[in-house]
Coordinates of C-alpha atoms in Angstrom, one line a residue:
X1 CA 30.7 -21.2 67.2
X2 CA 34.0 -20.2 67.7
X3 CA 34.2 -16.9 70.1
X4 CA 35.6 -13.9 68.6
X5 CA 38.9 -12.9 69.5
X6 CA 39.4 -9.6 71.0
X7 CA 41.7 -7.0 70.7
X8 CA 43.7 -5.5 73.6
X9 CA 46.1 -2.7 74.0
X10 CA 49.7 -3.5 74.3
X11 CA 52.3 -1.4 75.3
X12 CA 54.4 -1.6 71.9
X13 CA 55.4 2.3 71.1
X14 CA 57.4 4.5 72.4
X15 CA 57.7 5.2 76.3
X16 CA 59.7 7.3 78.0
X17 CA 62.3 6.1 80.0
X18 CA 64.4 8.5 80.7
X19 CA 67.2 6.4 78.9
X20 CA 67.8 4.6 75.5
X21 CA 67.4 0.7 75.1
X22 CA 69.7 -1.9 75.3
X23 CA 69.5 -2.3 71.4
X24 CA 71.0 1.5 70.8
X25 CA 73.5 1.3 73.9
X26 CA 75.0 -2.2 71.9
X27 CA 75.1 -0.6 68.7
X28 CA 77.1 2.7 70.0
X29 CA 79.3 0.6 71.7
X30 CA 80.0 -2.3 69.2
X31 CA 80.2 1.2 66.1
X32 CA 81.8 3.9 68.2
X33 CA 84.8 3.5 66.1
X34 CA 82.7 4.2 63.2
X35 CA 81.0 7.1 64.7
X36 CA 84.0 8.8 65.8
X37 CA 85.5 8.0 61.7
X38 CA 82.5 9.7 60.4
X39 CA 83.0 13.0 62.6
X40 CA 86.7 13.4 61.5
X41 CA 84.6 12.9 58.1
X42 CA 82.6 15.8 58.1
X43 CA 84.6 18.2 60.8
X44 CA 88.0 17.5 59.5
X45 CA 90.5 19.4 61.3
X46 CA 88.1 22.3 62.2
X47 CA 86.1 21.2 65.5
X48 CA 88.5 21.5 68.5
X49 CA 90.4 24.5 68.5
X50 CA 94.5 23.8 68.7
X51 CA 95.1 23.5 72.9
X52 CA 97.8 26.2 73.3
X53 CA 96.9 26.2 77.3
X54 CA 99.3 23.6 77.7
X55 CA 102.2 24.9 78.2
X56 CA 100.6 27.5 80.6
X57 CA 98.9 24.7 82.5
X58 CA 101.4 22.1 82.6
X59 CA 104.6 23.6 81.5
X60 CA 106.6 21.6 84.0
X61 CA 105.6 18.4 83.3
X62 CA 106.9 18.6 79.7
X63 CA 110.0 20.8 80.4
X64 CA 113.0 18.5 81.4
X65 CA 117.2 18.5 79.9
X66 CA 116.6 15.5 78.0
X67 CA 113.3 15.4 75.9
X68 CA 110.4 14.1 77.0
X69 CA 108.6 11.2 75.4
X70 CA 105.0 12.0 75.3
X71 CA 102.1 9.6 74.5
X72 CA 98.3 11.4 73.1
X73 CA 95.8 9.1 73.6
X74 CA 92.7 10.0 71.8
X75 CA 95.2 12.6 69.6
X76 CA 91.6 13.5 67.8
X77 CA 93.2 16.1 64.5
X78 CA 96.3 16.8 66.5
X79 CA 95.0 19.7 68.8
X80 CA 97.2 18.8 71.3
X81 CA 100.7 17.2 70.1
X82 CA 100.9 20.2 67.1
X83 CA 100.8 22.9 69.9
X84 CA 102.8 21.0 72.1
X85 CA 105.4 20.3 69.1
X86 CA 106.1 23.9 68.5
X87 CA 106.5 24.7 71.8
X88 CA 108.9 21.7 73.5
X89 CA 111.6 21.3 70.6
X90 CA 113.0 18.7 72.7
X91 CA 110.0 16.3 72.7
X92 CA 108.9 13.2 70.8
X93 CA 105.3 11.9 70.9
X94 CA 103.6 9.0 70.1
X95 CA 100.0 9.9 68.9
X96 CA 97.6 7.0 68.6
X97 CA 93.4 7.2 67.9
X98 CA 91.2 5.1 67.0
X99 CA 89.3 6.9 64.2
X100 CA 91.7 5.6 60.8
X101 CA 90.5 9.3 59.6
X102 CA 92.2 11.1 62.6
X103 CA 95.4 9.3 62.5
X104 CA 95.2 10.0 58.6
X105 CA 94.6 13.8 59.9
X106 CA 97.3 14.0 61.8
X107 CA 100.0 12.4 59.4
X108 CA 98.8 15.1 56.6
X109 CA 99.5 18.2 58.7
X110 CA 101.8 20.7 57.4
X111 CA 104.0 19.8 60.6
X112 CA 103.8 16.7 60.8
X113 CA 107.2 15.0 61.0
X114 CA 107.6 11.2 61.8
X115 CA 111.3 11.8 63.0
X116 CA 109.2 13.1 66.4
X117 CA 105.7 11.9 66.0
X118 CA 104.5 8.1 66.0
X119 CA 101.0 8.3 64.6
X120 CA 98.9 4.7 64.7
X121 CA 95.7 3.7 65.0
X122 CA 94.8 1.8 67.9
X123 CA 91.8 1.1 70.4
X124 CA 93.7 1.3 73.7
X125 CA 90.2 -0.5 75.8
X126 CA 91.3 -3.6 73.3
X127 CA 94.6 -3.2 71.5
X128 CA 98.0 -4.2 73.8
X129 CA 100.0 -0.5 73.5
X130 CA 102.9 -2.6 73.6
X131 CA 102.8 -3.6 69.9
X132 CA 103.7 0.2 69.2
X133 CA 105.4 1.3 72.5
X134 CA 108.1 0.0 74.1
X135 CA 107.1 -0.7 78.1
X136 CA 108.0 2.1 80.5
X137 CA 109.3 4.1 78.2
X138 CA 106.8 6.8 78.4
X139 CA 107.4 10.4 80.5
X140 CA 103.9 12.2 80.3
X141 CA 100.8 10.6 79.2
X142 CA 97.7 13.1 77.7
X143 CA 94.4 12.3 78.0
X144 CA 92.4 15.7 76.9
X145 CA 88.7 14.6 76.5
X146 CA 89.2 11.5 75.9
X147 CA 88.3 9.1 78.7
X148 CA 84.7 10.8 78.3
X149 CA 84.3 9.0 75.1
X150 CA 84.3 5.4 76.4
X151 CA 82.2 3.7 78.0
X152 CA 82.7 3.4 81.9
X153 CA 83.3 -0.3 81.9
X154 CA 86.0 0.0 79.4
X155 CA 88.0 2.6 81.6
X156 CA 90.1 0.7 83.6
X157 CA 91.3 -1.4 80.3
X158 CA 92.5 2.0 79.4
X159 CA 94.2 2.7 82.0
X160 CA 95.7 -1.0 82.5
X161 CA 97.1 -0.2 79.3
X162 CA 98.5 3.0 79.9
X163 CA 100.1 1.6 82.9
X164 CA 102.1 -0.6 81.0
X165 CA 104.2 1.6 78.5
X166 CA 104.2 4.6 81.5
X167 CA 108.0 5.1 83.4
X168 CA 108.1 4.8 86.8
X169 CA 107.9 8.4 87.5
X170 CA 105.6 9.3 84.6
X171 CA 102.7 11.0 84.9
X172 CA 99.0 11.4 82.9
X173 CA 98.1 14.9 82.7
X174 CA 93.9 14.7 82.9
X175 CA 91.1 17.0 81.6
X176 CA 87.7 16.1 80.8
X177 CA 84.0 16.8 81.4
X178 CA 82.8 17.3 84.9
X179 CA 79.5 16.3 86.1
X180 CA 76.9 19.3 86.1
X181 CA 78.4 20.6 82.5
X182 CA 75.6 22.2 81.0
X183 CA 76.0 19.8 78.0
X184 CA 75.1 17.1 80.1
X185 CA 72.2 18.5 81.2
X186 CA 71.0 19.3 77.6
X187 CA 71.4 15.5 76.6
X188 CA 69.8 14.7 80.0
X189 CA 66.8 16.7 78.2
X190 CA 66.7 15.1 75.0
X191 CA 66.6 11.7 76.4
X192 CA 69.7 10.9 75.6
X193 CA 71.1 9.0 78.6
X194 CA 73.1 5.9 78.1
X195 CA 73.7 5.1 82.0
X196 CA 74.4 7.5 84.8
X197 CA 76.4 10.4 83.6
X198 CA 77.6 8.5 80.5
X199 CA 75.2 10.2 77.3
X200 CA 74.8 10.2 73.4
X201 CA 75.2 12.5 71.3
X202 CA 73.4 13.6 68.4
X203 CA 76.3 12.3 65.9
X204 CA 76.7 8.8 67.6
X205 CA 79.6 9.5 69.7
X206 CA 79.7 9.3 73.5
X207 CA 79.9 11.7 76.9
X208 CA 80.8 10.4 80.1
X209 CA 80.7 13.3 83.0
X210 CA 83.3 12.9 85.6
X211 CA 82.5 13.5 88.9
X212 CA 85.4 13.2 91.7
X213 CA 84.6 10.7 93.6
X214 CA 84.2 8.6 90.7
X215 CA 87.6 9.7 88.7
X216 CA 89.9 9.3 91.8
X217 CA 88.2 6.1 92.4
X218 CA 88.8 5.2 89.0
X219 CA 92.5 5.7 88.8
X220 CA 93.2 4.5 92.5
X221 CA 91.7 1.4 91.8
X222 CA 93.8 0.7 88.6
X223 CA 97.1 1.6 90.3
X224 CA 97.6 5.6 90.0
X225 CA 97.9 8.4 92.8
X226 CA 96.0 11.6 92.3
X227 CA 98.8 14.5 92.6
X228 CA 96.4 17.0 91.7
X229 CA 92.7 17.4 91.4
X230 CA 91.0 20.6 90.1
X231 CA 87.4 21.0 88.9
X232 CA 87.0 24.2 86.7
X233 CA 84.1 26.4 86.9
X234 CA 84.0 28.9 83.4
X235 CA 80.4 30.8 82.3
X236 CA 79.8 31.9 78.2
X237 CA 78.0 34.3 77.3
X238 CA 75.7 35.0 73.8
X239 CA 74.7 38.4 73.9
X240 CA 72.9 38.1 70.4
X241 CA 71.0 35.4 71.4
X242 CA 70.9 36.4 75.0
X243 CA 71.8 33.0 76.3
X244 CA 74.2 32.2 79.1
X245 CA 75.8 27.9 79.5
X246 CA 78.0 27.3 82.5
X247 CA 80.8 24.9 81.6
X248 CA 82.5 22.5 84.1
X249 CA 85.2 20.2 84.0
X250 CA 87.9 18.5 85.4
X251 CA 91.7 18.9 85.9
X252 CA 93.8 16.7 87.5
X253 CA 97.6 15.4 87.0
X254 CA 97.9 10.9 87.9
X255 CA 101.3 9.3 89.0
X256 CA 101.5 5.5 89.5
X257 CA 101.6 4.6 92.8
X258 CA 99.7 2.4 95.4
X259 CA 96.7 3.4 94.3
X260 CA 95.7 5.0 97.5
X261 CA 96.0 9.2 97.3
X262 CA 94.8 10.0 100.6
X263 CA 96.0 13.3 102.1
X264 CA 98.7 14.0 98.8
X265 CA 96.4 15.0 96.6
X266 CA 95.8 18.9 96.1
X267 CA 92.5 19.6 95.1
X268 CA 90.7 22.8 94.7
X269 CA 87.9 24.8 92.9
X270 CA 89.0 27.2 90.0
X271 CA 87.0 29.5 88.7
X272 CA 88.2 30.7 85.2
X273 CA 88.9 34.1 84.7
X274 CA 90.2 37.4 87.0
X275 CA 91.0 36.4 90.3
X276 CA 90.8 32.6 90.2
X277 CA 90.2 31.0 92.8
X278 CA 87.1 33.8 94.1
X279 CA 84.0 32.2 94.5
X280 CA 82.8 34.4 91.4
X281 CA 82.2 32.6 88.2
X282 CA 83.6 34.7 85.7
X283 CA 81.8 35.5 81.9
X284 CA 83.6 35.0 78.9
X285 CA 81.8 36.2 75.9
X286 CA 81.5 34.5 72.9
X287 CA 81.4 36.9 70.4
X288 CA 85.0 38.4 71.8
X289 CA 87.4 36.4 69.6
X290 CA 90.4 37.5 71.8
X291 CA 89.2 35.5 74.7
X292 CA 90.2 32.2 75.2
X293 CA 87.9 29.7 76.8
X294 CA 90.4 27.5 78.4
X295 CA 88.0 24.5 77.7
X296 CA 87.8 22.7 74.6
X297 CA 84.3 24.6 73.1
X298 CA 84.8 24.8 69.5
X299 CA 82.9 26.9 67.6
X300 CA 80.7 24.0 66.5
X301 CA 80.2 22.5 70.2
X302 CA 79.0 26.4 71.3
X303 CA 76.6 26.8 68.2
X304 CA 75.4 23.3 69.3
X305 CA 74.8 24.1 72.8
X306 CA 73.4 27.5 72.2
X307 CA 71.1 25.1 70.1
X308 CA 72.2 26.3 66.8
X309 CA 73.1 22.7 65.6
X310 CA 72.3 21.1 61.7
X311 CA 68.8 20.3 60.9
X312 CA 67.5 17.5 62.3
X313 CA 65.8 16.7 59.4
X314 CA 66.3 15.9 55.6
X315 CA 65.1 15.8 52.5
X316 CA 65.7 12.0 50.3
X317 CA 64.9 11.8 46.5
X318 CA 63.2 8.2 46.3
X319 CA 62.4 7.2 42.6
X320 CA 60.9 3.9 41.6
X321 CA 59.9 3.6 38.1
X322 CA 57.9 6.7 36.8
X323 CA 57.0 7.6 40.8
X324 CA 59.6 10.7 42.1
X325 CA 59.2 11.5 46.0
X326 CA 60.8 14.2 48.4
X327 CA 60.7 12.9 51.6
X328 CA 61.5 14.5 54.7
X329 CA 62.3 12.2 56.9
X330 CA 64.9 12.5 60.5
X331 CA 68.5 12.9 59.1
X332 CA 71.3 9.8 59.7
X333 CA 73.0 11.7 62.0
X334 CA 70.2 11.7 64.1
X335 CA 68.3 8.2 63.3
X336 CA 69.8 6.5 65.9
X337 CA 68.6 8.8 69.1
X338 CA 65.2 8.4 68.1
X339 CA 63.2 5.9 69.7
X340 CA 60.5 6.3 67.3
X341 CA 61.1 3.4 63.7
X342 CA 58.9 5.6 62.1
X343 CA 61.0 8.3 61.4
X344 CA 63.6 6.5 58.9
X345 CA 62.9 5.1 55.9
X346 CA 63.4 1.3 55.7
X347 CA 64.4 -0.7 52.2
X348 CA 61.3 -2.9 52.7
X349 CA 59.3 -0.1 52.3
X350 CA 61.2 0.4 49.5
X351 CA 60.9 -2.5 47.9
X352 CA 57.0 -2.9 48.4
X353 CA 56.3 0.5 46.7
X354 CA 58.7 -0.7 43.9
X355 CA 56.4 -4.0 43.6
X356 CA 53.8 -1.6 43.7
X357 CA 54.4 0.9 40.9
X358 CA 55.6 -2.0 38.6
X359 CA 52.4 -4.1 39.5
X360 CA 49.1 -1.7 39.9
X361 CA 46.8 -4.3 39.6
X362 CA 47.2 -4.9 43.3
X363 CA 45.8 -2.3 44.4
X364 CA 43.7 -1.1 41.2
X365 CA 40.4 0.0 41.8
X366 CA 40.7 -1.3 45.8
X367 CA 40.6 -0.2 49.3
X368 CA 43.7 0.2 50.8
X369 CA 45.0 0.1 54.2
X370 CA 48.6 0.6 55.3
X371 CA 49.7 -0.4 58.9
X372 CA 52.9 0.9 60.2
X373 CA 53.6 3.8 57.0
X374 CA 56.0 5.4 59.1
X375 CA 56.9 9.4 58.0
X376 CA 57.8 8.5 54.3
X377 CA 54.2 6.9 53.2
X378 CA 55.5 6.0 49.8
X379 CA 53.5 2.8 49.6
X380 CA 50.3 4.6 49.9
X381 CA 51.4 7.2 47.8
X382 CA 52.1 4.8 44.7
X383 CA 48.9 3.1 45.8
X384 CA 47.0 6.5 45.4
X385 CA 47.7 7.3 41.8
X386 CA 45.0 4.2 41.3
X387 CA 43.3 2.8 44.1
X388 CA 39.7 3.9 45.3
X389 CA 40.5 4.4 49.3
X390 CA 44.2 4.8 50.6
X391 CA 44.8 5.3 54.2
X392 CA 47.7 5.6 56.1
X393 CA 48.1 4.8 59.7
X394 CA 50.6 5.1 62.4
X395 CA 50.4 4.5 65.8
X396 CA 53.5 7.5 66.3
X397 CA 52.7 11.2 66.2
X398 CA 55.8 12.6 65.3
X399 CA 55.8 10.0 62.1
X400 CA 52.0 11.2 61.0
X401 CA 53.4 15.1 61.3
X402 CA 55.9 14.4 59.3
X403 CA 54.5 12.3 57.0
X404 CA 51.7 15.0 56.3
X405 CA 54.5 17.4 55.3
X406 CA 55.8 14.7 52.9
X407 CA 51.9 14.4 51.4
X408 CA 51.9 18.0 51.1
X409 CA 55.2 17.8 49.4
X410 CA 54.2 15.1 46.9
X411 CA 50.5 15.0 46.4
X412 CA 48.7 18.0 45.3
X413 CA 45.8 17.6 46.6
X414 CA 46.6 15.2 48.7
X415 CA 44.5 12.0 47.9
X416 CA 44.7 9.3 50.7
X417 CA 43.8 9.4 54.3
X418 CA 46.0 9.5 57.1
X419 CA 44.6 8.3 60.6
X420 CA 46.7 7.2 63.9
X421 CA 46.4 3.5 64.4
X422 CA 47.5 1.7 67.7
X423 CA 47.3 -1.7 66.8
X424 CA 44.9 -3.2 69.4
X425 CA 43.8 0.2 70.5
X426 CA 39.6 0.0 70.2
X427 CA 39.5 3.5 69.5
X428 CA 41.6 3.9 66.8
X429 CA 40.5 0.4 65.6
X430 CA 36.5 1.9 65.5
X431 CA 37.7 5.1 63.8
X432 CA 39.8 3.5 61.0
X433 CA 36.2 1.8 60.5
X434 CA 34.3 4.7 60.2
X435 CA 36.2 5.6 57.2
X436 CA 35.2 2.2 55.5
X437 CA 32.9 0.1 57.0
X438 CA 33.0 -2.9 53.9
X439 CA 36.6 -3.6 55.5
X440 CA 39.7 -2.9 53.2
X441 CA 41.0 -5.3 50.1
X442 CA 44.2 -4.8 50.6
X443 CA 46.2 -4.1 54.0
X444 CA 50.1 -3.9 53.8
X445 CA 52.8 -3.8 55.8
X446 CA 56.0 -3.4 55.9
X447 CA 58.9 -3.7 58.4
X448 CA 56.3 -4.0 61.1
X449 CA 56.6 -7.8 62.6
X450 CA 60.9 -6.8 64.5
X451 CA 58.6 -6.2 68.5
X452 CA 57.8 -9.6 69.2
X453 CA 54.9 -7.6 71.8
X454 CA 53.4 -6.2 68.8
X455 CA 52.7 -9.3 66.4
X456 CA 49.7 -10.7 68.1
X457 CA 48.1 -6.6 68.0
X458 CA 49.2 -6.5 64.6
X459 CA 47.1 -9.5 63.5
X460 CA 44.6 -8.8 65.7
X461 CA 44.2 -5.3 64.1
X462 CA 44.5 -6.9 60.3
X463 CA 41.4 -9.4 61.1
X464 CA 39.0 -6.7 62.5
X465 CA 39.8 -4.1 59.3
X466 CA 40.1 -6.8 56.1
X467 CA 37.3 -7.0 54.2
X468 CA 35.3 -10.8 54.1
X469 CA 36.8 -13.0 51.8
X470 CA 33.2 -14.3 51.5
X471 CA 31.9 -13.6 47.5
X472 CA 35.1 -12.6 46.3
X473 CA 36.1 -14.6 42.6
X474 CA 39.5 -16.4 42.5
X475 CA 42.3 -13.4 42.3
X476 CA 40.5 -10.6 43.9
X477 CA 40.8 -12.1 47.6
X478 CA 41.2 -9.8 50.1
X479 CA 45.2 -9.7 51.1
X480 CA 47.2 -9.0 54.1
X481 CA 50.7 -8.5 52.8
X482 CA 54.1 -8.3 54.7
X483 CA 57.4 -7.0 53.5
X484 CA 60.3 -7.4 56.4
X485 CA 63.9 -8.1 57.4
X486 CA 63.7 -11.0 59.9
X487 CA 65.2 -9.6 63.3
X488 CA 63.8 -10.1 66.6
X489 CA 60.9 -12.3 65.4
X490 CA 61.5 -15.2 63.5
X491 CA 58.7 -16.6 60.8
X492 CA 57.8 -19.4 62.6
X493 CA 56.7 -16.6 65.4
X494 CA 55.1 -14.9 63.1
X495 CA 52.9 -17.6 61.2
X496 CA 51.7 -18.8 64.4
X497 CA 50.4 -15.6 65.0
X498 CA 49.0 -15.0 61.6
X499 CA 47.1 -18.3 62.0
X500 CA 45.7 -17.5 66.1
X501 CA 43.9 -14.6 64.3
X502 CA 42.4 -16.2 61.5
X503 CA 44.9 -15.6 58.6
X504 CA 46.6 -18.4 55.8
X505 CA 49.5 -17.9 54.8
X506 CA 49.5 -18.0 50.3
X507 CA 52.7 -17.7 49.2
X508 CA 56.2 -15.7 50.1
X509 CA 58.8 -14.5 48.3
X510 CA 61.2 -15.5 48.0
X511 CA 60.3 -19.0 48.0
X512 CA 62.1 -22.1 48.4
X513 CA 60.1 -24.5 45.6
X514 CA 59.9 -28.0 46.6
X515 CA 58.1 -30.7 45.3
X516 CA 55.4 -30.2 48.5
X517 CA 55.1 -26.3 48.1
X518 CA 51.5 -25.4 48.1
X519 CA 52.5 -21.6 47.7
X520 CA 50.7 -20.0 44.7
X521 CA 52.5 -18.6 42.5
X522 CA 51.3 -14.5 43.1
X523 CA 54.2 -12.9 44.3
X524 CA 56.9 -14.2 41.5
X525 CA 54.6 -12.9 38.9
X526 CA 55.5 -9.4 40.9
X527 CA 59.2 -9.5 39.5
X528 CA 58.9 -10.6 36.3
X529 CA 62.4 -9.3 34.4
X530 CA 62.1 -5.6 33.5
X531 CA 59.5 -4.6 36.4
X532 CA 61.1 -4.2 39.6
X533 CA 63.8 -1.1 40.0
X534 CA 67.0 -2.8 40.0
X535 CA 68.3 0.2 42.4
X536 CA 66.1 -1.1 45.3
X537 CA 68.2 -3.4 47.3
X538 CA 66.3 -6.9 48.1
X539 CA 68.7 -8.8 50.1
X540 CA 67.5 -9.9 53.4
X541 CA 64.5 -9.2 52.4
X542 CA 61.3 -11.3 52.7
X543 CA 56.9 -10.7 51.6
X544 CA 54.6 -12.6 53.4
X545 CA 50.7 -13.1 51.1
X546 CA 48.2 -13.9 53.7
X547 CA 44.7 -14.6 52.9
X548 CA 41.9 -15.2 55.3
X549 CA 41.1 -18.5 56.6

């Protein structure tokens, strides 16, 4: 006889690390653009407050008989060149960003006039300035929180470019994030670390925190002199909420050259506020209007760090046929810091609980098992309204909270179980049992074969908890079905799998017919014309109908 298989733990949720994975670090990088396009979206013009310090800080750099030419990298809404318009008549500047929506921002300003502003759109780590610049022609270059925002391998493309369309004698007036800010130790709390000093935000867009030896490095090494070099030192207060956040960041003025500052550079510690340069960091309090902060805090960066920020969560109307859910699930804005799958809802699951409340035969009268459900649950909800046992299992905690608030928001009483399940995991494996010792009829998934780690639990879990095909009459065999997008895992992968653990795979969907197909013909019957919602997307999409062997 044939030894059983045995289960065994694998490490396939969640672990902290202190960092995200490679997967979320690609994707910020390869959509930062898009990120960056979605906060002009919803902030408009109303984030970052208009930079009048300027002039106070840097006066003499823009001042000059014949006008400056000035180039905003990063111009954001036009904080910086609208200020600096209205205050150096004789200047023209070329604004370029590359958010479409901020250079769109800037052009519909009530002072915006193209006869001294060149707005573009450009990405200055890939796009050749030159194509909108003419070289060296370029007086003062502004970079105001703006280097932060890219990714530290990307830098010295920046500045290459920069180089290029910068005068011999031109400068880049610096200011950005210092390393210690109080925000960075916030996203150094949440997890939120991309590499060292370089963080996510919630919103998808990036924080790199400066520390000296790392920016004077960084511009030496791509051909500028440091001429000056402050870091800045400011503390806000909220009395209401009694909170205090000390703010840092840098200062510091760049001049081509040989690359090599040594002794030129004049670099000091300022502390904002009476008496500058005392070893006293001074308060500014936020609820004093009159008091300027000197460092770009917006009213939404403050309410954010004083941890005032939008919900982290929202509500989705799902509807599929006569079935209408509210589902709290973790908002887009904040999908992609979580580690955890199982807070978003995925179109498979979609799909399946579509197939599902046009087809209740499956799961009439049945035992029912859901691996994977994730916070929504809307499969075993739909399966509830006429199956004999539902539960619901999760190997995440946060996703089972959550999805008992969405039971409690759609089921009254509830009426299916909801257990944690750690594929492989004995313990969990024993107590599922408990529940239903005959085994279950019908175990689904869906979106829960993309860790390569967790197909072999996954399998292993299905064959211990499906109920014996043995006595069943043609059409009511037990079923193990699948509903995915093919990522990490192909099929082959996967029916390997399927078939180490005892499982056969019946027919798919959607299905190639050949003259060899052995497939039966179950799942088609599934979309006959009229059934499925036509509103639930099915591209990419693929159900796997196993059966045991």
């Amino acid at each position: 006889m044939e030894e059983k298989k045995q289960t065994t733990t694998q490490t396939i949720y969640p672990i902290s690390t202190g960092e995200i994975s490679p997967f979320w670090r690609d994707k910020y990088e390869r959509d930062a653009k898009k990120y960056w396009d979605i906060f002009y979206k919803r902030h408009q013009d109303k984030f970052f407050k208009d930079r009048h310090y300027l002039d106070k800080e840097w006066g003499q750099y823009f001042s000059g008989i014949e006008g400056k030419v000035i180039l905003e990298v990063g111009c954001g809404a036009g904080n910086t060149i609208f200020p600096l318009l209205a205050t150096m008549p004789n200047i023209f500047v070329h604004a370029c960003d590359f958010s479409p929506r901020a250079v769109n921002l800037v052009k519909s300003h009530k002072d915006f006039d193209d006869a001294r502003v060149n707005a573009f759109v450009c990405d200055p780590t890939v796009d050749d300035l030159i194509q909108h610049i003419s070289p060296s022609s370029v007086d003062v270059v502004t970079m105001i929180f703006v280097l932060s925002a890219v990714s530290p391998e990307k830098m010295p493309l920046m500045l290459q470019n920069i180089r290029k369309i910068l005068k011999k004698d031109g400068c880049v007036l610096f200011r950005d994030y210092a390393a210690g800010d109080l925000a960075q130790e916030r996203l150094t709390s949440k997890e939120q670390k991309i590499s060292d000093n370089f963080y996510v935000r919630g919103d998808g867009t990036r924080a790199f925190y400066f520390s000296d030896e790392f920016l004077v490095n960084l511009f030496n090494e791509n051909g500028f002199d440091a001429e000056e070099h402050i870091l800045c030192f400011k503390q806000v207060e909220n009395r209401s909420r009694e909170l205090v956040m000390n703010r840092r960041w840098v200062q510091a003025v760049f001049r081509i050259g040989s690359g090599t500052s040594g002794g030129k550079t004049k670099s000091k510690v300022k502390f904002l506020g009476k008496g500058n340069d005392k070893p006293e960091i001074q308060k500014i309090i936020l609820e004093d209007s009159a008091n300027e902060t000197d460092v770009d805090i917006s009213e939404g960066m403050a309410l954010e760090m004083f941890g005032v920020s939008s919900p982290k969560e929202e509500i989705l109307d799902v509807v599929s046929r006569d079935y209408s859910f509210k589902i709290k699930l973790l908002s887009k804005e904040y999908q992609h810091t979580c580690k955890s799958t199982g807070l978003i809802l995925w179109e498979s699951a979609r799909l399946m609980a579509s197939v599902l409340a046009a087809n209740q035969t499956i799961v009439s009268g049945r035992r029912v098992l859901e691996l994977g459900c994730g916070c929504a649950g809307i499969c075993s909800m739909v399966a509830a309204r006429s199956a004999n046992l539902v539960v619901a299992t999760d190997g995440d905690t946060k996703a089972l909270d959550l999805l008992n608030q969405n039971l409690a928001l759609n089921l009254q009483p509830p009426t299916l179980i909801t257990k944690k399940l750690e594929w492989g995991n004995r313990d969990d494996v024993e107590s599922i049992k408990r529940l239903n010792g005959r085994g279950f009829d019908v175990i689904i998934g869906t979106d829960v074969t993309y860790v390569a780690d967790a197909i072999s639990p996954l399998f292993a879990t299905a064959k211990e908890l499906i109920r014996s095909s043995r006595g069943y009459k043609e059409g009511c065999t037990p079923a193990l079905i699948l509903c995915h997008v093919l990522r990490r895992v192909d099929e082959p992968s996967i029916l390997s799998a399927a078939s180490e653990f005892g499982f056969r795979l019946v027919d798919r969907w959607p299905n190639a017919l050949t003259s060899t197909s052995t497939f039966q013909n179950i799942i088609q019957s599934w979309f006959a014309e009229g059934r499925l919602d036509t509103s639930v997307p099915t591209t990419a999409l693929n159900i796997l109908y196993f059966h045991e062997l």
